[in-house]
Tab-separated table of C-alpha atoms in Angstrom:
chain	number	residue	atom	x	y	z
P	1	MET	CA	-39.629	10.319	17.182
P	2	LEU	CA	-37.342	8.569	14.727
P	3	PHE	CA	-34.519	10.269	12.835
P	4	LYS	CA	-32.225	8.718	10.206
P	5	ILE	CA	-28.752	10.042	9.463
P	6	ALA	CA	-26.371	8.612	6.845
P	7	SER	CA	-22.854	7.702	7.897
P	8	ALA	CA	-20.283	5.117	6.784
P	9	SER	CA	-18.074	2.333	8.072
P	10	LEU	CA	-15.292	0.250	6.543
P	11	ILE	CA	-14.734	-3.283	5.320
P	12	GLY	CA	-11.110	-3.532	4.282
P	13	ILE	CA	-10.380	-0.329	2.384
P	14	GLU	CA	-13.923	0.005	1.040
P	15	ALA	CA	-16.699	1.949	2.785
P	16	TYR	CA	-20.367	1.054	3.059
P	17	ILE	CA	-23.400	3.065	4.145
P	18	VAL	CA	-24.473	2.897	7.785
P	19	ASP	CA	-27.898	4.316	8.626
P	20	VAL	CA	-27.757	5.800	12.116
P	21	GLU	CA	-31.348	5.524	13.387
P	22	VAL	CA	-32.074	7.604	16.492
P	23	ASP	CA	-35.347	6.803	18.244
P	24	ILE	CA	-36.386	9.134	21.124
P	25	SER	CA	-39.596	8.173	22.907
P	26	PHE	CA	-41.400	8.396	26.231
P	27	GLY	CA	-40.452	5.796	28.794
P	28	PHE	CA	-37.887	5.050	31.429
P	29	PRO	CA	-34.783	7.188	30.626
P	30	GLY	CA	-32.008	5.164	29.040
P	31	PHE	CA	-29.446	5.165	26.233
P	32	VAL	CA	-28.881	1.969	24.231
P	33	ILE	CA	-26.789	1.461	21.070
P	34	VAL	CA	-27.488	-1.653	19.011
P	35	GLY	CA	-26.158	-2.922	15.665
P	36	LEU	CA	-22.964	-4.718	16.748
P	37	PRO	CA	-21.072	-1.672	18.080
P	38	ASP	CA	-17.589	-2.101	19.503
P	39	ALA	CA	-16.360	-0.429	22.708
P	40	SER	CA	-15.434	2.860	21.003
P	41	VAL	CA	-18.951	3.135	19.516
P	42	ARG	CA	-20.675	2.310	22.823
P	43	GLU	CA	-18.630	4.996	24.565
P	44	SER	CA	-19.979	7.608	22.154
P	45	ARG	CA	-23.018	8.149	24.392
P	46	GLU	CA	-20.815	9.818	27.010
P	47	ARG	CA	-18.967	11.925	24.416
P	48	VAL	CA	-22.221	13.007	22.758
P	49	ARG	CA	-23.888	13.795	26.082
P	50	ALA	CA	-20.970	16.001	27.207
P	51	ALA	CA	-20.560	17.691	23.805
P	52	LEU	CA	-24.227	18.690	23.598
P	53	LYS	CA	-24.195	19.990	27.156
P	54	ASN	CA	-20.996	22.014	26.672
P	55	CYS	CA	-22.372	23.528	23.434
P	56	GLY	CA	-25.461	24.737	25.280
P	57	TYR	CA	-27.965	22.164	24.007
P	58	LYS	CA	-30.298	20.146	26.192
P	59	PHE	CA	-29.834	16.400	26.259
P	60	PRO	CA	-33.276	14.700	26.236
P	61	SER	CA	-34.181	12.721	29.344
P	62	ARG	CA	-36.089	10.076	27.381
P	63	LYS	CA	-35.811	6.481	26.291
P	64	ILE	CA	-33.169	6.551	23.542
P	65	ILE	CA	-32.337	3.708	21.167
P	66	ILE	CA	-29.593	4.068	18.553
P	67	ASN	CA	-29.536	1.473	15.783
P	68	LEU	CA	-26.608	1.169	13.375
P	69	ALA	CA	-27.927	-0.540	10.254
P	70	PRO	CA	-27.098	-2.979	8.749
P	71	ALA	CA	-27.183	-4.652	12.148
P	72	ASP	CA	-25.320	-7.813	11.084
P	73	ARG	CA	-21.960	-6.080	10.533
P	74	LYS	CA	-19.647	-5.137	13.367
P	75	LYS	CA	-19.085	-1.373	13.666
P	76	GLU	CA	-15.947	0.185	15.072
P	77	GLY	CA	-14.507	3.658	15.478
P	78	SER	CA	-15.685	6.975	16.859
P	79	ALA	CA	-16.915	8.578	13.599
P	80	PHE	CA	-20.564	7.914	14.535
P	81	ASP	CA	-20.473	10.614	17.231
P	82	LEU	CA	-21.548	13.347	14.821
P	83	PRO	CA	-24.532	11.556	13.204
P	84	ILE	CA	-25.757	10.376	16.629
P	85	SER	CA	-25.622	13.916	18.027
P	86	LEU	CA	-27.499	15.233	14.970
P	87	GLY	CA	-30.361	12.898	15.807
P	88	PHE	CA	-30.731	14.582	19.200
P	89	LEU	CA	-30.426	18.058	17.692
P	90	ALA	CA	-33.112	17.247	15.106
P	91	HIS	CA	-35.353	16.282	18.022
P	92	LEU	CA	-34.850	19.834	19.361
P	93	ASP	CA	-36.016	21.280	15.994
P	94	LEU	CA	-32.753	23.164	15.465
P	95	PHE	CA	-32.857	22.524	11.705
P	96	PRO	CA	-35.216	20.976	9.111
P	97	GLU	CA	-35.136	17.197	9.372
P	98	GLU	CA	-35.138	16.699	5.584
P	99	ARG	CA	-31.709	18.373	5.345
P	100	LEU	CA	-30.190	15.323	7.017
P	101	ARG	CA	-30.828	13.296	3.853
P	102	GLU	CA	-28.640	15.549	1.726
P	103	PHE	CA	-25.299	14.799	3.398
P	104	LEU	CA	-23.171	11.948	4.693
P	105	PHE	CA	-21.767	12.705	8.168
P	106	LEU	CA	-18.546	11.521	9.793
P	107	GLY	CA	-16.675	12.791	12.815
P	108	GLU	CA	-15.623	12.127	16.379
P	109	LEU	CA	-16.780	14.681	18.953
P	110	ALA	CA	-14.536	16.181	21.595
P	111	LEU	CA	-16.241	17.029	24.882
P	112	ASP	CA	-16.400	20.707	23.866
P	113	GLY	CA	-18.149	19.918	20.568
P	114	LYS	CA	-15.129	20.131	18.270
P	115	LEU	CA	-14.791	17.623	15.433
P	116	LYS	CA	-11.726	15.403	15.621
P	117	PRO	CA	-10.158	13.643	12.597
P	118	GLY	CA	-10.853	9.990	11.856
P	119	LYS	CA	-9.787	7.082	9.649
P	120	GLY	CA	-11.014	6.045	6.235
P	121	ILE	CA	-12.423	9.443	5.247
P	122	LEU	CA	-11.271	9.096	1.626
P	123	SER	CA	-13.094	5.778	1.175
P	124	SER	CA	-16.240	7.289	2.693
P	125	THR	CA	-16.029	10.302	0.366
P	126	VAL	CA	-15.728	8.001	-2.651
P	127	LEU	CA	-18.838	6.201	-1.379
P	128	ALA	CA	-20.758	9.467	-0.849
P	129	LYS	CA	-20.116	10.492	-4.445
P	130	LYS	CA	-21.134	7.071	-5.727
P	131	LYS	CA	-24.395	7.150	-3.747
P	132	GLY	CA	-25.297	10.613	-5.003
P	133	PHE	CA	-25.156	12.640	-1.782
P	134	GLN	CA	-25.108	16.411	-2.172
P	135	GLY	CA	-22.037	16.626	0.039
P	136	ILE	CA	-20.113	15.063	2.891
P	137	VAL	CA	-19.425	16.615	6.316
P	138	VAL	CA	-16.031	15.727	7.806
P	139	PRO	CA	-13.636	17.190	10.415
P	140	LYS	CA	-11.466	20.041	9.168
P	141	GLU	CA	-8.241	18.045	9.574
P	142	ASN	CA	-9.508	15.502	7.020
P	143	LEU	CA	-10.055	18.089	4.266
P	144	LYS	CA	-7.004	17.235	2.130
P	145	GLU	CA	-7.809	13.557	2.190
P	146	ALA	CA	-11.470	14.001	1.253
P	147	ALA	CA	-10.695	16.620	-1.409
P	148	LEU	CA	-8.939	14.001	-3.536
P	149	VAL	CA	-12.431	13.044	-4.735
P	150	GLN	CA	-13.242	15.410	-7.572
P	151	ASP	CA	-16.690	16.941	-8.235
P	152	MET	CA	-17.905	16.400	-4.683
P	153	ASP	CA	-18.826	19.098	-2.154
P	154	ILE	CA	-16.664	18.681	0.939
P	155	TYR	CA	-17.701	20.507	4.107
P	156	ALA	CA	-14.697	20.323	6.416
P	157	LEU	CA	-16.000	21.893	9.627
P	158	GLU	CA	-14.492	22.575	13.019
P	159	ASN	CA	-17.330	21.993	15.476
P	160	LEU	CA	-20.960	21.041	16.047
P	161	VAL	CA	-22.189	24.630	15.852
P	162	GLN	CA	-20.914	24.950	12.266
P	163	VAL	CA	-22.687	21.719	11.308
P	164	ILE	CA	-25.971	23.107	12.640
P	165	GLN	CA	-25.393	26.322	10.673
P	166	LEU	CA	-24.874	24.269	7.495
P	167	LEU	CA	-28.121	22.358	8.036
P	168	ASN	CA	-30.059	25.498	8.901
P	169	CYS	CA	-28.809	27.629	6.040
P	170	PRO	CA	-26.726	25.666	3.485
P	171	GLU	CA	-26.033	28.748	1.352
P	172	SER	CA	-24.245	30.437	4.274
P	173	VAL	CA	-21.546	27.735	4.418
P	174	ALA	CA	-19.426	27.310	1.295
P	175	PRO	CA	-17.821	23.949	0.446
P	176	SER	CA	-14.208	23.687	1.549
P	177	ILE	CA	-11.604	24.069	-1.189
P	178	CYS	CA	-8.120	22.601	-1.414
P	179	THR	CA	-5.813	23.172	-4.392
P	180	LEU	CA	-4.130	20.318	-6.240
P	181	GLN	CA	-0.737	21.683	-5.204
P	182	GLU	CA	-1.739	21.376	-1.541
P	183	LEU	CA	-3.099	17.874	-2.100
P	184	LEU	CA	-0.132	16.540	-4.052
P	185	PRO	CA	3.041	18.281	-2.861
P	186	GLN	CA	6.222	17.813	-4.844
P	187	PRO	CA	8.321	14.875	-3.592
P	188	ASP	CA	11.219	15.917	-1.403
P	189	CYS	CA	13.701	13.046	-1.380
P	190	ASP	CA	17.337	13.441	-0.412
P	191	LEU	CA	18.350	9.938	-1.570
P	192	ASP	CA	20.077	9.392	-4.905
P	193	PHE	CA	21.769	6.513	-6.717
P	194	GLN	CA	24.692	8.867	-7.332
P	195	GLU	CA	25.699	8.418	-3.695
P	196	ILE	CA	26.455	4.697	-4.149
P	197	LYS	CA	30.119	3.867	-4.764
P	198	GLY	CA	30.869	1.020	-7.167
P	199	GLN	CA	28.327	-1.823	-7.495
P	200	GLN	CA	27.660	-0.989	-11.144
P	201	HIS	CA	26.231	-4.414	-11.970
P	202	VAL	CA	23.859	-4.208	-8.983
P	203	LYS	CA	22.650	-0.770	-10.095
P	204	ARG	CA	22.009	-2.244	-13.526
P	205	ALA	CA	20.020	-5.103	-11.990
P	206	LEU	CA	17.904	-2.665	-9.968
P	207	GLU	CA	17.292	-0.568	-13.084
P	208	VAL	CA	16.000	-3.674	-14.865
P	209	ALA	CA	13.874	-4.525	-11.840
P	210	ALA	CA	12.378	-1.039	-11.713
P	211	ALA	CA	11.649	-1.050	-15.441
P	212	GLY	CA	9.629	-4.270	-15.245
P	213	PHE	CA	8.509	-4.148	-11.576
P	214	HIS	CA	10.420	-7.368	-10.880
P	215	ASN	CA	11.156	-8.763	-7.419
P	216	VAL	CA	14.816	-8.644	-6.335
P	217	LEU	CA	17.072	-10.545	-3.934
P	218	LEU	CA	20.392	-8.933	-2.922
P	219	ILE	CA	23.018	-11.330	-1.522
P	220	GLY	CA	26.189	-9.954	-0.012
P	221	PRO	CA	28.266	-9.494	3.152
P	222	PRO	CA	27.433	-6.898	5.834
P	223	GLY	CA	28.400	-3.373	4.805
P	224	ALA	CA	28.275	-4.046	1.069
P	225	GLY	CA	25.449	-1.528	0.621
P	226	LYS	CA	22.371	-3.764	0.236
P	227	THR	CA	20.131	-1.563	2.392
P	228	MET	CA	21.522	1.612	0.839
P	229	LEU	CA	20.695	0.301	-2.626
P	230	ALA	CA	17.199	-0.825	-1.641
P	231	ARG	CA	16.283	2.509	-0.037
P	232	ARG	CA	17.159	4.356	-3.230
P	233	LEU	CA	15.107	2.093	-5.464
P	234	PRO	CA	11.876	4.183	-5.164
P	235	THR	CA	13.784	7.175	-6.581
P	236	ILE	CA	14.056	5.480	-9.989
P	237	LEU	CA	10.522	4.077	-10.127
P	238	PRO	CA	8.021	5.944	-12.342
P	239	PRO	CA	5.866	8.605	-10.617
P	240	MET	CA	2.543	7.359	-9.269
P	241	THR	CA	-0.580	7.775	-11.358
P	242	PHE	CA	-3.607	9.524	-9.833
P	243	GLU	CA	-5.406	6.165	-9.490
P	244	GLU	CA	-2.408	4.727	-7.616
P	245	ILE	CA	-2.342	7.792	-5.348
P	246	ILE	CA	-6.026	7.285	-4.483
P	247	GLU	CA	-5.510	3.583	-3.722
P	248	ALA	CA	-2.385	4.161	-1.608
P	249	THR	CA	-4.063	6.990	0.310
P	250	GLN	CA	-7.091	4.796	1.029
P	251	ILE	CA	-4.877	2.089	2.524
P	252	TYR	CA	-2.914	4.507	4.705
P	253	SER	CA	-6.089	6.317	5.784
P	254	VAL	CA	-7.778	3.082	6.863
P	255	SER	CA	-4.610	2.143	8.792
P	256	GLY	CA	-4.471	5.539	10.551
P	257	LEU	CA	-1.042	6.299	9.065
P	258	LEU	CA	-1.958	9.266	6.888
P	259	LYS	CA	-1.453	11.783	9.717
P	260	ASP	CA	-1.258	15.342	8.334
P	261	LYS	CA	-0.498	14.285	4.752
P	262	GLY	CA	-3.145	15.061	2.183
P	263	ALA	CA	-2.196	12.074	0.058
P	264	ILE	CA	0.470	9.442	-0.483
P	265	SER	CA	2.029	10.883	-3.632
P	266	GLU	CA	5.369	9.031	-3.466
P	267	ARG	CA	5.780	5.302	-3.946
P	268	PRO	CA	5.727	3.623	-0.519
P	269	PHE	CA	8.843	2.014	0.942
P	270	ARG	CA	8.146	-0.355	3.838
P	271	ALA	CA	10.903	-2.154	5.747
P	272	PRO	CA	9.407	-4.300	8.559
P	273	HIS	CA	11.651	-5.939	11.182
P	274	HIS	CA	12.269	-9.671	10.901
P	275	THR	CA	10.305	-10.311	14.124
P	276	ILE	CA	7.050	-9.243	12.431
P	277	SER	CA	4.040	-11.531	12.816
P	278	TYR	CA	1.750	-12.958	10.143
P	279	ALA	CA	-0.942	-10.354	10.879
P	280	GLY	CA	1.625	-7.559	10.766
P	281	LEU	CA	2.983	-8.611	7.380
P	282	ILE	CA	-0.071	-9.976	5.567
P	283	GLY	CA	-2.867	-8.259	7.533
P	284	GLY	CA	-5.418	-9.458	10.045
P	285	GLY	CA	-7.401	-8.700	13.153
P	286	THR	CA	-10.991	-9.316	14.238
P	287	ILE	CA	-11.957	-6.726	11.654
P	288	PRO	CA	-9.092	-7.259	9.165
P	289	LYS	CA	-6.657	-4.405	8.674
P	290	PRO	CA	-3.951	-4.015	6.004
P	291	GLY	CA	-0.505	-5.467	6.705
P	292	GLU	CA	2.899	-4.280	5.515
P	293	VAL	CA	2.462	-6.059	2.191
P	294	SER	CA	-0.598	-3.879	1.467
P	295	LEU	CA	0.960	-0.699	2.866
P	296	ALA	CA	3.709	-1.208	0.275
P	297	ASN	CA	1.159	-1.521	-2.550
P	298	ASN	CA	2.477	0.062	-5.790
P	299	GLY	CA	5.811	0.510	-4.031
P	300	VAL	CA	8.657	-1.425	-2.428
P	301	LEU	CA	8.517	-3.977	0.408
P	302	PHE	CA	12.059	-4.430	1.741
P	303	LEU	CA	12.844	-7.514	3.835
P	304	ASP	CA	16.328	-7.186	5.294
P	305	GLU	CA	18.015	-10.323	6.700
P	306	LEU	CA	15.532	-12.516	4.844
P	307	PRO	CA	16.464	-15.874	6.501
P	308	GLU	CA	15.807	-14.362	9.948
P	309	PHE	CA	12.078	-13.978	9.229
P	310	ARG	CA	9.849	-16.764	10.516
P	311	LYS	CA	9.598	-19.354	7.769
P	312	HIS	CA	5.793	-19.649	7.891
P	313	VAL	CA	5.501	-15.855	7.613
P	314	LEU	CA	7.656	-15.863	4.472
P	315	GLU	CA	5.628	-18.715	2.985
P	316	ASP	CA	2.497	-16.616	3.407
P	317	LEU	CA	4.038	-14.126	0.960
P	318	ARG	CA	3.790	-16.556	-1.940
P	319	GLN	CA	0.108	-15.989	-2.719
P	320	PRO	CA	0.232	-12.136	-2.474
P	321	LEU	CA	3.283	-12.072	-4.755
P	322	GLU	CA	1.592	-14.277	-7.346
P	323	ASP	CA	-1.959	-12.875	-7.262
P	324	ARG	CA	-1.085	-9.253	-6.289
P	325	LYS	CA	-3.889	-9.346	-3.741
P	326	VAL	CA	-4.530	-11.077	-0.425
P	327	THR	CA	-7.848	-12.268	0.968
P	328	ILE	CA	-8.280	-12.504	4.730
P	329	SER	CA	-11.293	-14.573	5.766
P	330	ARG	CA	-13.178	-14.387	9.028
P	331	ALA	CA	-16.362	-16.115	10.174
P	332	SER	CA	-18.497	-13.097	9.297
P	333	MET	CA	-16.573	-11.589	6.373
P	334	ALA	CA	-13.802	-11.927	3.807
P	335	VAL	CA	-11.686	-8.874	3.006
P	336	THR	CA	-9.396	-8.437	0.000
P	337	PHE	CA	-6.454	-6.025	0.064
P	338	PRO	CA	-4.275	-5.065	-2.943
P	339	THR	CA	-0.661	-6.270	-2.795
P	340	SER	CA	0.891	-5.140	-6.075
P	341	ILE	CA	4.365	-4.808	-4.605
P	342	MET	CA	7.952	-4.921	-5.694
P	343	LEU	CA	9.629	-7.242	-3.202
P	344	VAL	CA	13.261	-6.449	-2.424
P	345	ALA	CA	14.967	-8.859	-0.040
P	346	ALA	CA	18.523	-8.875	1.319
P	347	MET	CA	20.601	-11.580	2.964
P	348	ASN	CA	24.178	-12.508	3.804
P	349	PRO	CA	25.963	-15.169	1.704
P	350	CYS	CA	26.197	-17.488	4.733
P	351	GLU	CA	26.000	-17.534	8.518
P	352	ASP	CA	29.741	-16.811	8.875
P	353	ALA	CA	29.681	-13.684	6.715
P	354	TYR	CA	30.938	-11.499	9.572
P	355	TYR	CA	33.975	-13.744	9.969
P	356	GLY	CA	34.708	-13.278	6.277
P	357	LEU	CA	35.115	-9.533	6.816
P	358	SER	CA	38.161	-10.071	9.027
P	359	SER	CA	39.779	-12.806	6.953
P	360	ALA	CA	40.821	-12.213	3.363
P	361	ASP	CA	41.198	-15.971	2.771
P	362	PHE	CA	37.718	-16.840	4.025
P	363	GLU	CA	35.015	-17.773	1.552
P	364	CYS	CA	31.724	-19.503	2.215
P	365	THR	CA	31.643	-23.066	0.950
P	366	ASP	CA	28.766	-24.401	-1.126
P	367	ALA	CA	27.705	-26.510	1.864
P	368	GLN	CA	27.579	-23.437	4.128
P	369	ARG	CA	25.634	-21.477	1.557
P	370	GLY	CA	23.212	-24.321	0.946
P	371	ARG	CA	22.567	-24.732	4.676
P	372	TYR	CA	21.977	-21.007	5.128
P	373	TYR	CA	19.864	-20.613	1.994
P	374	SER	CA	17.668	-23.544	3.036
P	375	LYS	CA	16.038	-21.199	5.553
P	376	VAL	CA	14.261	-19.666	2.571
P	377	SER	CA	12.101	-22.020	0.531
P	378	GLY	CA	12.678	-22.701	-3.147
P	379	PRO	CA	9.075	-21.851	-4.151
P	380	LEU	CA	9.475	-18.382	-2.635
P	381	LEU	CA	12.816	-17.806	-4.378
P	382	ASP	CA	11.206	-18.918	-7.648
P	383	ARG	CA	8.941	-15.878	-7.354
P	384	ILE	CA	11.928	-13.529	-7.118
P	385	ASP	CA	12.872	-12.676	-10.703
P	386	ILE	CA	16.295	-11.131	-10.079
P	387	GLN	CA	18.840	-12.598	-7.660
P	388	VAL	CA	22.108	-10.707	-7.674
P	389	ASP	CA	25.394	-10.864	-5.784
P	390	VAL	CA	26.471	-7.696	-3.931
P	391	PRO	CA	30.242	-7.942	-3.254
P	392	ARG	CA	32.262	-5.923	-0.779
P	393	VAL	CA	33.075	-2.416	-1.964
P	394	GLU	CA	36.757	-2.106	-2.855
P	395	PHE	CA	38.894	0.662	-1.370
P	396	LYS	CA	39.503	2.270	-4.761
P	397	ASP	CA	35.731	2.663	-5.200
P	398	ILE	CA	35.297	4.080	-1.698
P	399	ILE	CA	37.807	6.905	-2.269
P	400	SER	CA	36.889	7.429	-5.921
P	401	LYS	CA	35.660	10.909	-6.852
P	402	PHE	CA	33.760	9.505	-9.822
P	403	GLU	CA	30.035	10.049	-9.519
P	404	GLY	CA	27.759	7.612	-11.256
P	405	GLU	CA	24.414	8.305	-12.857
P	406	SER	CA	21.819	10.146	-10.814
P	407	SER	CA	18.400	8.730	-10.020
P	408	ILE	CA	16.836	11.257	-12.410
P	409	GLU	CA	18.847	9.937	-15.369
P	410	ILE	CA	18.073	6.304	-14.553
P	411	ARG	CA	14.400	7.085	-14.004
P	412	LYS	CA	14.088	8.527	-17.518
P	413	ARG	CA	15.119	5.175	-19.025
P	414	VAL	CA	12.796	3.319	-16.646
P	415	ILE	CA	9.851	5.543	-17.613
P	416	ASN	CA	10.548	4.989	-21.335
P	417	ALA	CA	10.599	1.227	-20.809
P	418	ARG	CA	7.357	1.374	-18.805
P	419	GLU	CA	5.672	3.412	-21.545
P	420	ARG	CA	6.549	0.677	-24.056
P	421	GLN	CA	4.939	-1.864	-21.751
P	422	LEU	CA	1.803	0.228	-21.202
P	423	GLN	CA	1.419	0.577	-24.952
P	424	ARG	CA	1.952	-3.161	-25.435
P	425	PHE	CA	-0.646	-4.131	-22.830
P	426	LYS	CA	-3.124	-1.389	-23.656
P	427	GLY	CA	-6.685	-2.440	-22.868
P	428	ARG	CA	-5.591	-5.124	-20.388
P	429	LYS	CA	-5.179	-5.025	-16.641
P	430	ILE	CA	-1.418	-5.437	-16.995
P	431	TYR	CA	0.918	-2.523	-16.319
P	432	SER	CA	4.389	-4.118	-16.337
P	433	ASN	CA	6.243	-7.139	-17.678
P	434	ALA	CA	6.289	-8.792	-14.246
P	435	GLN	CA	2.480	-9.018	-14.355
P	436	MET	CA	2.361	-10.964	-17.628
P	437	GLY	CA	0.438	-14.224	-17.584
P	438	THR	CA	1.078	-17.367	-19.609
P	439	LYS	CA	-0.696	-16.036	-22.715
P	440	GLU	CA	1.221	-12.755	-22.670
P	441	VAL	CA	4.581	-14.497	-22.185
P	442	LYS	CA	3.858	-16.784	-25.135
P	443	LYS	CA	2.863	-13.821	-27.330
P	444	TYR	CA	5.417	-11.157	-26.380
P	445	CYS	CA	8.477	-13.216	-25.355
P	446	GLN	CA	9.341	-15.002	-28.600
P	447	VAL	CA	13.011	-16.034	-28.900
P	448	ASP	CA	15.149	-17.287	-31.791
P	449	ASP	CA	16.970	-20.636	-32.019
P	450	GLU	CA	20.111	-19.349	-30.288
P	451	GLY	CA	18.005	-18.006	-27.450
P	452	LYS	CA	16.224	-21.352	-27.116
P	453	GLU	CA	19.598	-23.095	-26.810
P	454	LEU	CA	20.569	-20.763	-23.958
P	455	LEU	CA	17.284	-21.423	-22.187
P	456	GLU	CA	17.638	-25.184	-22.683
P	457	MET	CA	21.100	-25.071	-21.123
P	458	ALA	CA	19.710	-23.093	-18.161
P	459	VAL	CA	16.991	-25.679	-17.555
P	460	ASP	CA	19.240	-28.726	-17.999
P	461	LYS	CA	22.512	-27.513	-16.463
P	462	LEU	CA	21.357	-24.975	-13.875
P	463	GLY	CA	18.174	-26.755	-12.837
P	464	PHE	CA	15.746	-23.958	-13.636
P	465	SER	CA	12.140	-24.796	-12.809
P	466	ALA	CA	9.280	-24.038	-15.179
P	467	ARG	CA	8.484	-20.920	-13.139
P	468	ALA	CA	12.136	-19.783	-13.231
P	469	TYR	CA	12.136	-20.303	-17.015
P	470	THR	CA	9.114	-17.989	-17.322
P	471	ARG	CA	10.714	-15.412	-15.036
P	472	VAL	CA	13.847	-15.352	-17.188
P	473	LEU	CA	11.713	-14.618	-20.254
P	474	LYS	CA	9.949	-11.750	-18.442
P	475	VAL	CA	13.258	-10.209	-17.338
P	476	ALA	CA	14.684	-10.605	-20.861
P	477	ARG	CA	11.598	-8.800	-22.202
P	478	THR	CA	12.283	-5.919	-19.799
P	479	ILE	CA	15.959	-5.730	-20.788
P	480	ALA	CA	14.904	-5.492	-24.434
P	481	ASP	CA	12.457	-2.710	-23.544
P	482	LEU	CA	15.214	-0.780	-21.756
P	483	ASN	CA	17.332	-1.053	-24.894
P	484	GLY	CA	14.417	0.110	-27.030
P	485	GLU	CA	14.290	-3.172	-28.959
P	486	GLU	CA	11.146	-5.018	-29.996
P	487	ASN	CA	12.702	-8.506	-30.243
P	488	ILE	CA	14.406	-10.462	-27.473
P	489	SER	CA	17.965	-11.320	-28.486
P	490	PRO	CA	20.378	-13.929	-26.999
P	491	VAL	CA	22.215	-11.064	-25.285
P	492	HIS	CA	19.079	-10.155	-23.354
P	493	ILE	CA	18.509	-13.796	-22.371
P	494	SER	CA	22.124	-14.196	-21.229
P	495	GLU	CA	21.841	-11.183	-18.942
P	496	ALA	CA	18.512	-12.426	-17.544
P	497	ILE	CA	20.008	-15.880	-16.809
P	498	GLN	CA	22.834	-14.224	-14.858
P	499	TYR	CA	20.227	-12.819	-12.494
P	500	ARG	CA	19.237	-16.339	-11.308
P	501	MET	CA	22.253	-17.140	-9.105
P	502	MET	CA	20.238	-18.968	-6.427
P	503	ASP	CA	18.700	-21.739	-8.550
P	504	LYS	CA	21.764	-23.964	-8.335
P	505	TYR	CA	21.287	-24.362	-4.564
P	506	PHE	CA	17.724	-25.742	-4.830
């Protein structure tokens, strides 16, 4: 007899339907799984056999063929255990076969029949709703993740016996419920900009960056507070929208990093070590998985000690920064991951920065800086809108009892500036000034004659490239938005030009 059960697998962060076809017939006893299964899928036969036996059900001694369709896509993971076992249980007439068509099933089986949590449940739930299934059956631990999909019946069950009860008598098992408060807990962050002593101009630069979602480079000696500043940047970014929460949760779920969280409700902050590989940063694998640049989507990617990263790895960042997505191609597939990130990088002023801490007379020469900065390419730096110097903190600032603005106060101004941008770009797929294209820059970044003179001087005297010129206009537009002004004035352009300190070295 042939039984068909609907399940799902992943390509990137998107799910697609997998029909688990279980054929049980007379012949020499055997158990074969076809349809490009990986090792974890092939091993499901032993898990299913033990689970059925330990739950008191008879495993058929027949010729068994399991087909995972479509057969031309590689399948991985252990979530096919549940649909495979349901094929055997349908053969035993434990429930009406037609009930199998009403649900999408996902879940790994423990040897005692319990359902264990898996990856990518949110993406599969989105797919189940799109395909019109009556409900989806998932392990209990995945309830919060699946419940993010509204108007969909989620049956988060503990074991195989409960699944059989659902199929036998659907009205006896109510859909699982999870409140919005449980799904989206209030952020609990103990970091605040108020804790940073001095560095007022750097705080201002980060406020501008947050308001327009601009990339930032912090240049300063060890101990100046570059990492401290970067880690507090998410506290002044606007709260995530529900769509951003869904997208971030999908990425973390596919990567197996969701753990016991119901959703990623705070903007991500990722800080990979400088020894990271291309696949770790950009993404990769036989079946491509998201890298750090995608895990930081709609949040902050912090690269400390920027020149210490492998140069070819940094160069691979150029396309994700420009396109806000990355496509990883393999022989059998091409996967696209979102990479709408705010890049924050930090570096020392030169290789001898540590020596400068012990010598008051020491200062890096232009030759030393140029040699050190050459480790980072000019085209990559062109894509960093704001480049700001972070000096050593003076003793008077360290012992000062003055407390600066809190993250809450700064965030209010950032949110107001973002709302102006959302209103300006209404109806377009642009959500911040940093995402403006050529047409938008031409339309919304008009400057007067005095502003044009400043920009001409920057191009002629400071060597700004055409891309740097455009970036200055975008930053000036953000500064005007922070000030609540519709027109870009020379003052805004002057401040934006000051944030391009690296162009003179390239």
